[in-house]
Structures are given as structure tokens and as C-alpha cells.
Coordinates of C-alpha atoms in Angstrom, one line a residue:
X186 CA 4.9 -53.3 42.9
X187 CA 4.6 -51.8 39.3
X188 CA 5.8 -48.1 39.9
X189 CA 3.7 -45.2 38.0
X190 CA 4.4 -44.6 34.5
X191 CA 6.2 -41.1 34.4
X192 CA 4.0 -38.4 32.3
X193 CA 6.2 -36.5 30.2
X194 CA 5.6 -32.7 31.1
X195 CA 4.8 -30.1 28.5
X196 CA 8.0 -28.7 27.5
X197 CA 9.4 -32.6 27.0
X198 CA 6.3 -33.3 25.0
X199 CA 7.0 -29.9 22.7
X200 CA 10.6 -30.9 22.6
X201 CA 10.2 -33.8 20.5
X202 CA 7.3 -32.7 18.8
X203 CA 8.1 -31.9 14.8
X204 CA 9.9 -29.0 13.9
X205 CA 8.4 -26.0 12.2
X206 CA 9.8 -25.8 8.8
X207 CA 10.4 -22.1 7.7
X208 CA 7.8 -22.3 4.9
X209 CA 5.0 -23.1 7.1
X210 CA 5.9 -20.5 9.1
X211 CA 5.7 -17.8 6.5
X212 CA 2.9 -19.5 4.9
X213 CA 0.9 -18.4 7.9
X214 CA 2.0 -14.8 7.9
X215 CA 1.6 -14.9 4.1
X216 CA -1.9 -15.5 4.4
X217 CA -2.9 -13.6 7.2
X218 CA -1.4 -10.6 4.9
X219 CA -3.5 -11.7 2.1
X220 CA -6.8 -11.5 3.9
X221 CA -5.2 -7.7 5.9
X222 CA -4.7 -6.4 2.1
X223 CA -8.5 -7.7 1.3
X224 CA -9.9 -5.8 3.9
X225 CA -7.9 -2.8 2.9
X226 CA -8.2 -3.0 -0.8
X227 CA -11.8 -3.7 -1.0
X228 CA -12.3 -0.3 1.4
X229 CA -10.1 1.9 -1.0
X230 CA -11.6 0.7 -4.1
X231 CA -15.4 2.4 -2.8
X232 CA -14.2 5.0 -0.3
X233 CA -13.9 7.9 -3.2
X234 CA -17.1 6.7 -4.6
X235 CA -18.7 6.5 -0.8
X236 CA -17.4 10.8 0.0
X237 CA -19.1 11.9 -3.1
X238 CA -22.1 9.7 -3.6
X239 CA -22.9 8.4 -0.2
X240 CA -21.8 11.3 2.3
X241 CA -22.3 14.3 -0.5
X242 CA -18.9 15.6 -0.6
X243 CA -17.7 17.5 -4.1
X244 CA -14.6 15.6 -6.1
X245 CA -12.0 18.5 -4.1
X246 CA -13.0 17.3 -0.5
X247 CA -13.2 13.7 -1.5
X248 CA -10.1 13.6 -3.2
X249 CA -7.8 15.6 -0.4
X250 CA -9.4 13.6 2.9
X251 CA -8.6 10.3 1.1
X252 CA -5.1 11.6 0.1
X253 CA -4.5 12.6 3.9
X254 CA -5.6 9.1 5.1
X255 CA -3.3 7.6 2.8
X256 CA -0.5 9.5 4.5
X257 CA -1.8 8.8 8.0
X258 CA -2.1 5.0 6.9
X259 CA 1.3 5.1 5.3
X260 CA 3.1 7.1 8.3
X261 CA 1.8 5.2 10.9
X262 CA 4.2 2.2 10.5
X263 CA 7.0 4.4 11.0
X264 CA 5.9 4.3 15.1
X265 CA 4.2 0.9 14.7
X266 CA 7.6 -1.3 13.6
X267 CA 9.4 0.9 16.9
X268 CA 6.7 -0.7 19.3
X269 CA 7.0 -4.1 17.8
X270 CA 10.4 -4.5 18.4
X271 CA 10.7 -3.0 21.9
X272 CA 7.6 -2.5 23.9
X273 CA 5.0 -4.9 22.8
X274 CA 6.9 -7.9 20.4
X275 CA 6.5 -8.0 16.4
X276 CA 4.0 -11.5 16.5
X277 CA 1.5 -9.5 19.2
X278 CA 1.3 -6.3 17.4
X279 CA 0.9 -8.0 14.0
X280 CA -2.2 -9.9 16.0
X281 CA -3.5 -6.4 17.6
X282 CA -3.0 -4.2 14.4
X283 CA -5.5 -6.9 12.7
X284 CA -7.9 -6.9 15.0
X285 CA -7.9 -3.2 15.3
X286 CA -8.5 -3.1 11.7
X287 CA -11.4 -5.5 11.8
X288 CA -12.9 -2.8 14.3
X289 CA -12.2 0.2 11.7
X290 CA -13.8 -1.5 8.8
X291 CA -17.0 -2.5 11.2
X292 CA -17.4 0.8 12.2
X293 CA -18.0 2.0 8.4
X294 CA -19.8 -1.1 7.9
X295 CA -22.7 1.0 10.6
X296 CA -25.6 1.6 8.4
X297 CA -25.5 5.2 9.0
X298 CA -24.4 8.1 6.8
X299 CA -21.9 10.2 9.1
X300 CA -19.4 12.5 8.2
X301 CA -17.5 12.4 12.2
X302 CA -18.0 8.4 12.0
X303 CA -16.5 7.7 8.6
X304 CA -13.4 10.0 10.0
X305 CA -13.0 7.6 13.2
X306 CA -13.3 5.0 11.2
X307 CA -10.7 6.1 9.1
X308 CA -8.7 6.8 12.0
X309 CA -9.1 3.1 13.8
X310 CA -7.9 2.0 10.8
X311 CA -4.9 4.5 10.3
X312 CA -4.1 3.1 14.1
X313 CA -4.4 -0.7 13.5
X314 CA -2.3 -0.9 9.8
X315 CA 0.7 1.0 11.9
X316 CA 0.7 -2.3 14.0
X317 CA 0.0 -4.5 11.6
X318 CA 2.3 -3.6 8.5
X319 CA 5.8 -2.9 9.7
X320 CA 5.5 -6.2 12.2
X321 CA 3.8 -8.2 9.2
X322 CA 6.9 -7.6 7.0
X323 CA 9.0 -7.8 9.9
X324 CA 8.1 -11.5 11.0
X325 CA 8.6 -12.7 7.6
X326 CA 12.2 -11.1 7.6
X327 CA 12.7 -13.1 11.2
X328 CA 11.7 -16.4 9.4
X329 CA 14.5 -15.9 7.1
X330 CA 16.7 -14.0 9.0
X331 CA 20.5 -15.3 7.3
X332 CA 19.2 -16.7 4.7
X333 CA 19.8 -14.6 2.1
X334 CA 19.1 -17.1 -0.6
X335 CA 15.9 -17.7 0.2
X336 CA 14.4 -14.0 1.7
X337 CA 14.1 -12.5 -1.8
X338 CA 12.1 -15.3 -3.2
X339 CA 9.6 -15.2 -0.1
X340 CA 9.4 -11.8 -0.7
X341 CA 7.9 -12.1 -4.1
X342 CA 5.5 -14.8 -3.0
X343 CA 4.5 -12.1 0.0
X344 CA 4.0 -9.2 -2.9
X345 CA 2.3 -11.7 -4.5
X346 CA -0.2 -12.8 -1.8
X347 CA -0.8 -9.5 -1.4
X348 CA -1.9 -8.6 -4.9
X349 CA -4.1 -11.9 -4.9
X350 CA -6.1 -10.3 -1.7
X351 CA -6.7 -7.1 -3.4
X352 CA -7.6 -8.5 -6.4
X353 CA -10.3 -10.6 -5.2
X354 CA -11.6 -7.6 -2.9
X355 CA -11.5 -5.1 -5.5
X356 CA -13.3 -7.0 -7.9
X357 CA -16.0 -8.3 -4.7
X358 CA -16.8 -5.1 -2.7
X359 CA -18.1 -3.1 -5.8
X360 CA -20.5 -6.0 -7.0
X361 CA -21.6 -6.4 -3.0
X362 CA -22.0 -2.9 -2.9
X363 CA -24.0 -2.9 -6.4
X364 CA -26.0 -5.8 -5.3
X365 CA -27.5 -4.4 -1.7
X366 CA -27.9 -1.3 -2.9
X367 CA -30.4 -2.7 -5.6
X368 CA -32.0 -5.1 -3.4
X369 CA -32.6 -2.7 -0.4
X370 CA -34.0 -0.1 -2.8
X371 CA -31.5 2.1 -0.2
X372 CA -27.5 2.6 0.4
X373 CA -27.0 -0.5 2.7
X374 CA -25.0 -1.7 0.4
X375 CA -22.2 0.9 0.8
X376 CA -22.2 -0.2 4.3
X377 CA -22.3 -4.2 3.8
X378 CA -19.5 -4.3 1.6
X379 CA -17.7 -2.4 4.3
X380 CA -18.3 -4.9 7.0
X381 CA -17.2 -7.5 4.2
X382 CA -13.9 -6.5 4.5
X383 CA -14.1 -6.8 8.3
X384 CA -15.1 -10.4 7.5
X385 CA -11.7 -10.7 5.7
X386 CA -9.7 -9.3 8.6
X387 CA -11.5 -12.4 10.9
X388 CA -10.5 -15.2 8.8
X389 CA -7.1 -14.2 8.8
X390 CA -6.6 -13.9 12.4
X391 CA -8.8 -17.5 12.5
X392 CA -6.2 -19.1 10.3
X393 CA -3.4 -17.8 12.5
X394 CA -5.3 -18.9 15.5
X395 CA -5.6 -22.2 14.2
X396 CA -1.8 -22.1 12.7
X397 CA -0.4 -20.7 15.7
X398 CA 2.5 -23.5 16.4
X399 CA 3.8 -22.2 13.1
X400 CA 4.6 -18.8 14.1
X401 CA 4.9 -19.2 18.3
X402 CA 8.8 -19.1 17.7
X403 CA 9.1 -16.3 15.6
X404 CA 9.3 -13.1 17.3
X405 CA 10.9 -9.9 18.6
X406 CA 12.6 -10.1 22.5
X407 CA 9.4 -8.8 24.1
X408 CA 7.0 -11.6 22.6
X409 CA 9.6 -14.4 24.7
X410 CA 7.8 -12.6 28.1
X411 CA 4.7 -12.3 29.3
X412 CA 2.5 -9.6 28.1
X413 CA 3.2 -6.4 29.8
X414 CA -0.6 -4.9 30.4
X415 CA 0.4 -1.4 32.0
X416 CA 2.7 -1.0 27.8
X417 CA -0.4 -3.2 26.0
X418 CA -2.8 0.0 27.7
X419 CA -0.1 2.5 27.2
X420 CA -0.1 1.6 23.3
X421 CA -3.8 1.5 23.0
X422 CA -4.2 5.0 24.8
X423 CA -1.7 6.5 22.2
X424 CA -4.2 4.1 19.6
X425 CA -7.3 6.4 21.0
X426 CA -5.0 9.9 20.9
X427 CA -4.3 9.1 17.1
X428 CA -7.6 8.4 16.3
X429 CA -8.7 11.3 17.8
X430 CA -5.9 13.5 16.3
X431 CA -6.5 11.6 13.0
X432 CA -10.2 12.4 12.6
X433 CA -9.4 16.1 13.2
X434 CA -6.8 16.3 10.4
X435 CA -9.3 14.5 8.4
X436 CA -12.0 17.2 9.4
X437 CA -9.5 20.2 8.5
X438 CA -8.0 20.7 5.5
X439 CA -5.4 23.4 7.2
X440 CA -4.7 20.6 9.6
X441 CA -3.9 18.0 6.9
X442 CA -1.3 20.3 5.2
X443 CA 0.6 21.1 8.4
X444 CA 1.1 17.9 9.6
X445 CA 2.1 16.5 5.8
X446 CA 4.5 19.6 5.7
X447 CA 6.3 19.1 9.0
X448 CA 6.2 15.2 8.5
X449 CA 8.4 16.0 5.0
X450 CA 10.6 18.6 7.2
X451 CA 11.3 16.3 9.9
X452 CA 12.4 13.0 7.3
X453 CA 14.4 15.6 5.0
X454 CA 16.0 16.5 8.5
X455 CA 16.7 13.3 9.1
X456 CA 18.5 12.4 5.9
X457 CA 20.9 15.6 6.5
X458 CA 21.6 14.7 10.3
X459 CA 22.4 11.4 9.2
X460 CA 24.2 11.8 6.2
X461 CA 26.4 14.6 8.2
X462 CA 26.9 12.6 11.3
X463 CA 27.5 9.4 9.5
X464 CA 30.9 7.5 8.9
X465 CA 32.8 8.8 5.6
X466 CA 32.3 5.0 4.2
X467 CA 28.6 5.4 4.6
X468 CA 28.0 8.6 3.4
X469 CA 27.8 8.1 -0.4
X470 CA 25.3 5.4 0.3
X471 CA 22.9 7.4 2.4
X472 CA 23.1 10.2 -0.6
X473 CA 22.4 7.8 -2.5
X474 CA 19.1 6.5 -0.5
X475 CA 18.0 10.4 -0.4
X476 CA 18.7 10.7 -4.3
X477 CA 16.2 7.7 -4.6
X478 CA 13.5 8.6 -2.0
X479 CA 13.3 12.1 -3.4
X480 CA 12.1 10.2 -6.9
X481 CA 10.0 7.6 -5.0
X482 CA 8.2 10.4 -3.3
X483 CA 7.4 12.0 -7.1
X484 CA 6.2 8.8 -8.2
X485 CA 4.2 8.0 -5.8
X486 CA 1.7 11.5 -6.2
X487 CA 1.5 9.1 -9.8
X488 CA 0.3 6.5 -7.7
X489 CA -2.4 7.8 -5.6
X490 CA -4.4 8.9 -9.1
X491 CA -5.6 5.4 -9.1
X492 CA -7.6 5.9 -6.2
X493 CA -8.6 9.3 -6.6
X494 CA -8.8 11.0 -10.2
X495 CA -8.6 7.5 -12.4
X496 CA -11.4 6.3 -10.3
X497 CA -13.6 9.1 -10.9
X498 CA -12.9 9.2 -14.1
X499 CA -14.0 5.6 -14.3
X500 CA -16.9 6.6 -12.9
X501 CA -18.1 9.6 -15.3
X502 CA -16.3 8.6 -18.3
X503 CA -15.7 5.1 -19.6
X504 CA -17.8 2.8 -20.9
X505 CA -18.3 -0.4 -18.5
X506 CA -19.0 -2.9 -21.0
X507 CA -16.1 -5.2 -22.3
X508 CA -16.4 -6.2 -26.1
X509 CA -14.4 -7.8 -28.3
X510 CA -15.3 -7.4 -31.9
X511 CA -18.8 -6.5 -31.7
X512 CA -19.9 -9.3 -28.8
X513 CA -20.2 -8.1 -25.5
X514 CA -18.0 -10.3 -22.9
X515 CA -18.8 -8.5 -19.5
X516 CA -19.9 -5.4 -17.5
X517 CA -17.8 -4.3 -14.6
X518 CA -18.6 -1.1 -11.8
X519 CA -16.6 1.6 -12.0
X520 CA -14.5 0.6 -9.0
X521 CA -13.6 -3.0 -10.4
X522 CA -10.8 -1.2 -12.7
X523 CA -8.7 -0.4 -9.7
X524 CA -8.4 -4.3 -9.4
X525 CA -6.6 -4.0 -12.7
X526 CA -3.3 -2.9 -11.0
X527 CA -3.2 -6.0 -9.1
X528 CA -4.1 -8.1 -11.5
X529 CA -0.9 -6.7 -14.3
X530 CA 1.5 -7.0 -11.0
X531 CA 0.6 -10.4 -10.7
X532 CA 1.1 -10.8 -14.7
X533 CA 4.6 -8.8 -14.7
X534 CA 6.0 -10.1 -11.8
X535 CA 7.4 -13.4 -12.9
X536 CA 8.0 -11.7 -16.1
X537 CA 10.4 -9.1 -14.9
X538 CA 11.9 -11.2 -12.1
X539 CA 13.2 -13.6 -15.5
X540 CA 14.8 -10.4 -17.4
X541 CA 16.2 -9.7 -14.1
X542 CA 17.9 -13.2 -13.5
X543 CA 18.6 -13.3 -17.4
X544 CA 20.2 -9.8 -17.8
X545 CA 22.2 -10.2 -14.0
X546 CA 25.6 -9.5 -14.4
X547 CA 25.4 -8.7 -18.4
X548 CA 25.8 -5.4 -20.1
X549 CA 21.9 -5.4 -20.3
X550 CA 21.7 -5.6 -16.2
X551 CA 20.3 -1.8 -15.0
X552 CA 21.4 -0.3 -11.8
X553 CA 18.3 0.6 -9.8
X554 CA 18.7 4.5 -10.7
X555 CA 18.3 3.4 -14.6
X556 CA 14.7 1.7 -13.7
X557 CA 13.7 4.5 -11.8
X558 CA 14.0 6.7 -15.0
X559 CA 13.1 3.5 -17.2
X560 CA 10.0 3.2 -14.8
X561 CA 8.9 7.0 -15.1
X562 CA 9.2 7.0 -18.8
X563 CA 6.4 4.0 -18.8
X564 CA 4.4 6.1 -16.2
X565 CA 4.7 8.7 -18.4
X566 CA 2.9 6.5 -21.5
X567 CA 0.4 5.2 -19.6
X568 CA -0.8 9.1 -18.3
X569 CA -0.7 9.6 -22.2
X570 CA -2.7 6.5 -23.0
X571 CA -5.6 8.0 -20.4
X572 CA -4.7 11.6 -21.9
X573 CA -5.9 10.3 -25.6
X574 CA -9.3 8.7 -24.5
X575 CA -11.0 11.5 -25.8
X576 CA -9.8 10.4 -29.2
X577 CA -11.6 6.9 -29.3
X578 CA -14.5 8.4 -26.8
X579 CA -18.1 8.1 -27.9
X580 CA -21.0 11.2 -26.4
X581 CA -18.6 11.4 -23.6
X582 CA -17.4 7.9 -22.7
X583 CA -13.9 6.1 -24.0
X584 CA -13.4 2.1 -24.5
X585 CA -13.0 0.3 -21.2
X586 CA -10.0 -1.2 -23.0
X587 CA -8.2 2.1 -22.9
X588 CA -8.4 1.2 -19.2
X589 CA -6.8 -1.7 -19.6
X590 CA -3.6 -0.3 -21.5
X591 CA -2.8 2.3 -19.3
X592 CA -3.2 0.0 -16.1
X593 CA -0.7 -2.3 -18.1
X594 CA 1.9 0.7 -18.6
X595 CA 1.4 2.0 -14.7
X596 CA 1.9 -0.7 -12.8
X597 CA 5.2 -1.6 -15.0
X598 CA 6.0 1.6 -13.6
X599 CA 5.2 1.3 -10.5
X600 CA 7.1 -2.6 -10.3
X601 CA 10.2 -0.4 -11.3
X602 CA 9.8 2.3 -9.1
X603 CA 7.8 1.4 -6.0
X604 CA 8.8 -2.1 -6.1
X605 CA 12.4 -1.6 -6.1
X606 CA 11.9 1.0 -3.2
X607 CA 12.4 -1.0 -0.1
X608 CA 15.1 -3.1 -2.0
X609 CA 16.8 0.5 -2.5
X610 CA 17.3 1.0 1.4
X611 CA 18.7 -2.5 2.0
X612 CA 21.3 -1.6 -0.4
X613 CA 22.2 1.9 0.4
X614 CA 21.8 2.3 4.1
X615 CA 24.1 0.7 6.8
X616 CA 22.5 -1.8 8.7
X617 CA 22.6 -0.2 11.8
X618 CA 20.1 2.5 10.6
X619 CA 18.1 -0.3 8.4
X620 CA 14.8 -0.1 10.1
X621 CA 14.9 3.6 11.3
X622 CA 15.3 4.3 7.5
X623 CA 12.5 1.8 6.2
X624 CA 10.7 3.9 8.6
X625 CA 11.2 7.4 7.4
X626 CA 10.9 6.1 3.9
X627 CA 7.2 4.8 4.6
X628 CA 6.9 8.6 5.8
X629 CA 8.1 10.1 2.5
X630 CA 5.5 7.9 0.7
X631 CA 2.7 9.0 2.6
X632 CA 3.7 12.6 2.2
X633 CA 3.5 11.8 -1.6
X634 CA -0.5 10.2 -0.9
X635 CA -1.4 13.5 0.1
X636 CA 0.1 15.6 -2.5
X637 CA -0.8 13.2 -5.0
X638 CA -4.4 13.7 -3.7
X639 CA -3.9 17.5 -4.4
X640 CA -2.6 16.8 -7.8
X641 CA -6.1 14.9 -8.6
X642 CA -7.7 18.1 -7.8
X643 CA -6.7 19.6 -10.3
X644 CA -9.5 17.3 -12.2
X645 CA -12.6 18.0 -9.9
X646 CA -15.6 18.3 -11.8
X647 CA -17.6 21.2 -10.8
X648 CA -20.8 20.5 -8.5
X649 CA -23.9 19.6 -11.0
X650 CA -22.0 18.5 -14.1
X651 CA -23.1 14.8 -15.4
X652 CA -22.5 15.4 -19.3
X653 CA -19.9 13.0 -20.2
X654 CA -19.2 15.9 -22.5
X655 CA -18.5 18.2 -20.3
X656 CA -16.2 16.1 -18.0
X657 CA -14.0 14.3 -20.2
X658 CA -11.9 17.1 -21.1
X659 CA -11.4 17.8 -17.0
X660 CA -9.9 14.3 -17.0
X661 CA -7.8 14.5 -20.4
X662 CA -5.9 17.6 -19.3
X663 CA -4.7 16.5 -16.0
X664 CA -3.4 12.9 -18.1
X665 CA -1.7 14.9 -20.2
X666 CA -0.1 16.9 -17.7
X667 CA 1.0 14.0 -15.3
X668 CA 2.1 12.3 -18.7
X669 CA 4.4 15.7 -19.2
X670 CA 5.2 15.8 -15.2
X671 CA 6.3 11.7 -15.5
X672 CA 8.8 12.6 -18.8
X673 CA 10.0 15.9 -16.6
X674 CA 11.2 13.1 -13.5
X675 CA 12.7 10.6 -16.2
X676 CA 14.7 13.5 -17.5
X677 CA 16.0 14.4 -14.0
X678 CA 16.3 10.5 -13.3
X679 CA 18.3 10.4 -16.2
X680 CA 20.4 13.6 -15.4
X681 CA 21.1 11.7 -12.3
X682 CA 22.5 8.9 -13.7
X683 CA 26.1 10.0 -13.6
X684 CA 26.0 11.2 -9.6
X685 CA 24.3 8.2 -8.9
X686 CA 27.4 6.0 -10.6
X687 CA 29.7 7.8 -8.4
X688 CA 28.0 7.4 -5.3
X689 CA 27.1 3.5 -5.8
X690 CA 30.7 3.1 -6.9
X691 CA 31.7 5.0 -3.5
X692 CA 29.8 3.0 -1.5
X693 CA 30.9 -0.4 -3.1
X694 CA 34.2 0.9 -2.6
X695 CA 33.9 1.1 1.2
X696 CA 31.3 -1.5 1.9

């Protein structure tokens, strides 16, 4: 009697199915990232323009709530990393975070001009990138995790990936925005290219859906158990508290300033109790870290003028066509020039990473304190390049090219500052406190959001005023003075230099 053939079970069948290679593993997080920073990109390129033009707000009120929901999105991760690697596993809350951010970008996507929804929104959204970016960057660590050799290349191609979303988005939402809003005769299209980058959030989590084998074995300890529903409702009621508590910080200004104030207490606290409490062989590097931070922090009040007083000034006072010797090549919207930043990363990228490998280990190789200062001088030229478009201005409005040039000069800056940042805490601070600190460094950058929203104040145009005139010397005086503030920070960087030697040669000494 022929006996039954026996069916292999599931776990036999899995077992001898083809491994997962690390690439197609963080292939799949790679591009999941690329459509998270689309969505996100796309929002911050209009969300100035949307305060003032759509909801009515003047340039002070626009400028400051966008600068504190850049330190809410920015502090958020701080909590977010915490929960993906003990209560609800780094793979889940990089799935949650996305779709809470689909949710957040839907919600402004509502056809409806609200002050209270836009803040909610905001909020949703605050809530959903805490999940999503610390266990994003996380998972791609896990893939590598001992490979040394190959983590700081994958990196690049993740920085990468997530300049290619923003690009795209950046250079999409203002012509959807441009295009429904002339068709419709109305402002739906404010409000479509919002739910556009809702649409970008869903195609990621579809091509993880569909890629899942790739990632199922990547993980923190709690995404090898079943999901725990009492934390998974725990975590979303503290999602609804910070929404709540986030659209009321938004709504007062008072509020805003507290909680920045106390947030840059608690991390400056933190540095001292550490640095105290520490082990004398890790002392000199966590001086070090703080040393570093403390010039991040400046750089990054640089930073947030792309969002807020560069894109304004985009707005009032530069001329949108492109021309090269008297033929016109192409027009772009005001908020299209944000998508330069991007695209000069993506061009300086490569470039630097070759001086890098070139220059390693020659007199010529600079310790990461020297492209701090290197990376504020540039900063400090590119606010000058903006500072002097007055010169080559015509009734009001300077060459979009000038645009172009100081772009260029800023994000070489920022590749030396900001980009070097997280690299900074791997190579200061013991491992032991690795993720803690990435933490509280993600919280000292979002303190800088905020004040660098204040800083763009400075440059509010007064309510009524549309001569180009009239506004161009508002927006050439605070260039000028961030120019001046940016050669103030490479002097200190540079007056620096010698502690920092010490301290890096004490912490090589003991490491």
C-alpha cells in the first residue's frame, strides 16, 4: 500500500527557501525612506507659503509655528527609537510611524482652510516621524550590524535615497499645487498637493508589503513576539496626548518657547551628568561630543532659513525665469528652489566622499572639528552670496542663478557640518550610551529649528508690502548678518581647534 507523501510543514519549507542577502534587505528600507522623505519634503517645501497665503498668517507667525514643528518633528525620535527597541520592535514602529504619517499629510490634504486642523495635522505628523525615523535608521544599522566595512557605504546610498525623494517632491508638489489652483479657479490645489504626499507614504508601505520576506528577520527583541495590543494602545494613546499637546504649542507662541527652553536645559543636563558620572577614559570623548553638538546646534538655526526666510524671499524677490545668455530655458515656483539643496547633496556627495578616501591618512586628511569650521566658513559665503543680490537685482528682483550659487555654497556646508553630525557621536561617545546620545543629539537639533525660525524673523515683511523694492533690503540685511554670524562660529570653531586636539588625542589614548 503506497503510504502518503509527507507535506513538508511551513517552517521546513522556509528553511530551505533562499536566503535574504543583506542588500535586499536594505534595499527595501532604503526605499520605503525614499518615498517617507517625499511625503515630508514635498509638505515643507509649501507649508510657509500655505500659513501666509492660504491660512492668512503674517511672515512672524508663519515663520515661528513652522520653526516649532520642526523641533517637535526633530525631538520626537528621541522617545520614538526608546519604544522601538523595547516596547513595540524597531520593524513595527517603522511600519506604524508611516502610516501615521500617511494620516497627517491626509488630514491637510482636507479641502478646508483651518487654522486648529492644520495644527493637528502638524501634530499627527510630529507623532508618526518619531516612529518612523529613529527605527528607519535603526533597521538599516541591524542589517549591517558587524560589518563595519560595508555600514558606511549603505549609509551614503540611504542619504542618498533620501535626497532623491525630496528632490522629486520638492520639485512636484509646487507645480501640483500651481496646476489645481489654476484649474479650479480656487485653493484646492494647496490641499491636493498635500494628499500627494500621502500618496507617497502608501507606495512605500506597498512596496514593503510586497518585499516583506526581505525585512521579516531584521528586527529588535520585541518584533520576535507577538504583538502586544494592551503596549500597541498604550503607544497610540501617548500618539493622541502629543498631538494634542503639539497643536497647543503650535497655537501659543509662549508655549513653544518653554518647551524649546526646557528641552535645551534637560540635553545640556544631560551632557554634564554624563560627562561627570562617566569613566575617566570616556570623559574627554563626551567633551568632545558636547564641543561638537554645541556647533551643530549653531548651524543648524543656518539651516532652517531654507524653509523659512530663503523661501520667502524666493517668493517676493527673485526672478523665476532661468536664462542663459539671453534665451529663456525654464520657469520654476518659488518653492522649487528648496529642491536645490537636495539636488547639490546629491552632486557633492560622491565628490567629497573621493577627497575623503584620497586625503585619508595624509597631511591633507581634516579631523571633524577642522570641517566644522571649514563648513561654517562656506555657510558663511553662501549667506553673503544671498546678502549681494541686491547688487545684480532688477525693480526689486535678483537672477534666479544667484539662487543657485548660494544653494551650491550651503549645502557644502551643511555635508560638513550636519552630515558629519551623527558620524561625530559614533566616534566620541562610548557605546553603551550610543543611542541615548543619538537621541539627545536629535533634540539639540530641533532646539536649533526653532531658534533658527526666530532668526528668520528678523526678515518679516511688514503686512501690505508687495514692492520688490521695498522688500529686498528686509531680506539682504538678515544674509548679511547670518553671513557675519556663520564667520563669528568658524572663528570659535577654529579657536577650538587646539582643545579639541587634546580631547580627541585623550580619547584615542584610552579607547
Amino acid at each position: 500500500m503506497q503510504q502518503p507523501q509527507h507535506q513538508p510543514d511551513l517552517g521546513s519549507r522556509l528553511a530551505v527557501s533562499p536566503p535574504v542577502t543583506q542588500t535586499r534587505s536594505f534595499l527595501t528600507v532604503a526605499l520605503i525612506e525614499l518615498w517617507e522623505r517625499f511625503g515630508y519634503y514635498g509638505m515643507q517645501a509649501l507649508i510657509v507659503y500655505f500659513m501666509v497665503q492660504r491660512l492668512g498668517f503674517d511672515d512672524t507667525r508663519a515663520t515661528l509655528v513652522w520653526g516649532a514643528a520642526a523641533a517637535l518633528i526633530y525631538v520626537a525620535p528621541a522617545i520614538g527609537g526608546w519604544i522601538g527597541d523595547k516596547v513595540l520592535g524597531t520593524r513595527r514602529c517603522m511600519i506604524i510611524g508611516a502610516i501615521i504619517l500617511s494620516l497627517g499629510y491626509a488630514l491637510m490634504g482636507i479641502p478646508v482652510s483651518g487654522t486648529w486642523l492644520t495644527f493637528v495635522a502638524l501634530g499627527v505628523i510630529v507623532v508618526g516621524n518619531g516612529l518612523f525615523k529613529p527605527n528607519t535608521a535603526n533597521l538599516v544599522r541591524k542589517i549591517y550590524e558587524g560589518d563595519d566595512a560595508k555600514i558606511d557605504s549603505a549609509f551614503t546610498i540611504y542619504y542618498m535615497a533620501v535626497n532623491v525623494g525630496s528632490t522629486v517632491s520638492m520639485l512636484a508638489t509646487p507645480a501640483i499645487k500651481d496646476h489645481f489652483n489654476a484649474t479650479s479657479g480656487g485653493d484646492l490645489g494647496w490641499h491636493m498637493a498635500f494628499a500627494f504626499c500621502s500618496v507617497g507614504l502608501w507606495v512605500g508601505l506597498l512596496t514593503v508589503g510586497v518585499l516583506r520576506r526581505t525585512v521579516n528577520h531584521i528586527g529588535s527583541p520585541p518584533d520576535e513576539l507577538p504583538l502586544d495590543w494592551g503596549k500597541l494602545a498604550l503607544v497610540l494613546a501617548g500618539g493622541v496626548l502629543t498631538v494634542i499637546a503639539s497643536t497647543f504649542i503650535l497655537e501659543y507662541q509662549w508655549l513653544a518657547r518653554l518647551f524649546v527652553y526646557v528641552a535645551g536645559l534637560v540635553v545640556l543636563g544631560i551632557f554634564i551628568h554624563l560627562i561627570r558620572t562617566s569613566q575617566a577614559s570616556e570623559r574627554a570623548g563626551l567633551v568632545a561630543a558636547l564641543v561638537l553638538t554645541l556647533q551643530t546646534v549653531f548651524f543648524f538655526i543656518f539651516y532652517q532659513q531654507m524653509s523659512t526666510s530663503l523661501s520667502l524671499f524666493a517668493l517676493r524677490n527673485v526672478d523665476l525665469d532661468f536664462s542663459l545668455f539671453g534665451s529663456h530655458l525654464f520657469t520654476w515656483s518659488p518653492a522649487q528652489f528648496q529642491a536645490l539643496n537636495a539636488i547639490w547633496i546629491m552632486v557633492l556627495s560622491p565628490v567629497l566622499a573621493w577627497i575623503y578616501t584620497r586625503s585619508s591618512g595624509s597631511r591633507l586628511d581634516l579631523s571633524i572639528a577642522a570641517k566644522f569650521a571649514l563648513g561654517f566658513a562656506v555657510v558663511a559665503a553662501g549667506f553673503f552670496t544671498y546678502g549681494f543680490a541686491g547688487a545684480f537685482a532688477v525693480n526689486g528682483l535678483t537672477s534666479s542663478w544667484i539662487m543657485i550659487a548660494g544653494y551650491g555654497l550651503y549645502s557644502l556646508g551643511e555635508l560638513l557640518v550636519s552630515g558629519l553630525g551623527l558620524a561625530m557621536i559614533a566616534r566620541y561617545v562610548p557605546a553603551r550610551m550610543g543611542g541615548f546620545m543619538m537621541g539627545a543629539y536629535f533634540v539639540a537639533v530641533g532646539i536649533s529649528q526653532y531658534l533658527g525660525g526666530l532668526v528668520a524673523t528678523m526678515a518679516s515683511v511688514p503686512e501690505g508690502m508687495t514692492d520688490p523694492l521695498q522688500t529686498l533690503p528686509i531680506y539682504t540685511s538678515l544674509f548679511n548678518k547670518l553671513g557675519l554670524a556663520a564667520i563669528a562660529c568658524t572663528f570659535i570653531a577654529l579657536a577650538a581647534l587646539p582643545l579639541m586636539r587634546r580631547l580627541t588625542a585623550a580619547h584615542h589614548a584610552h579607547a
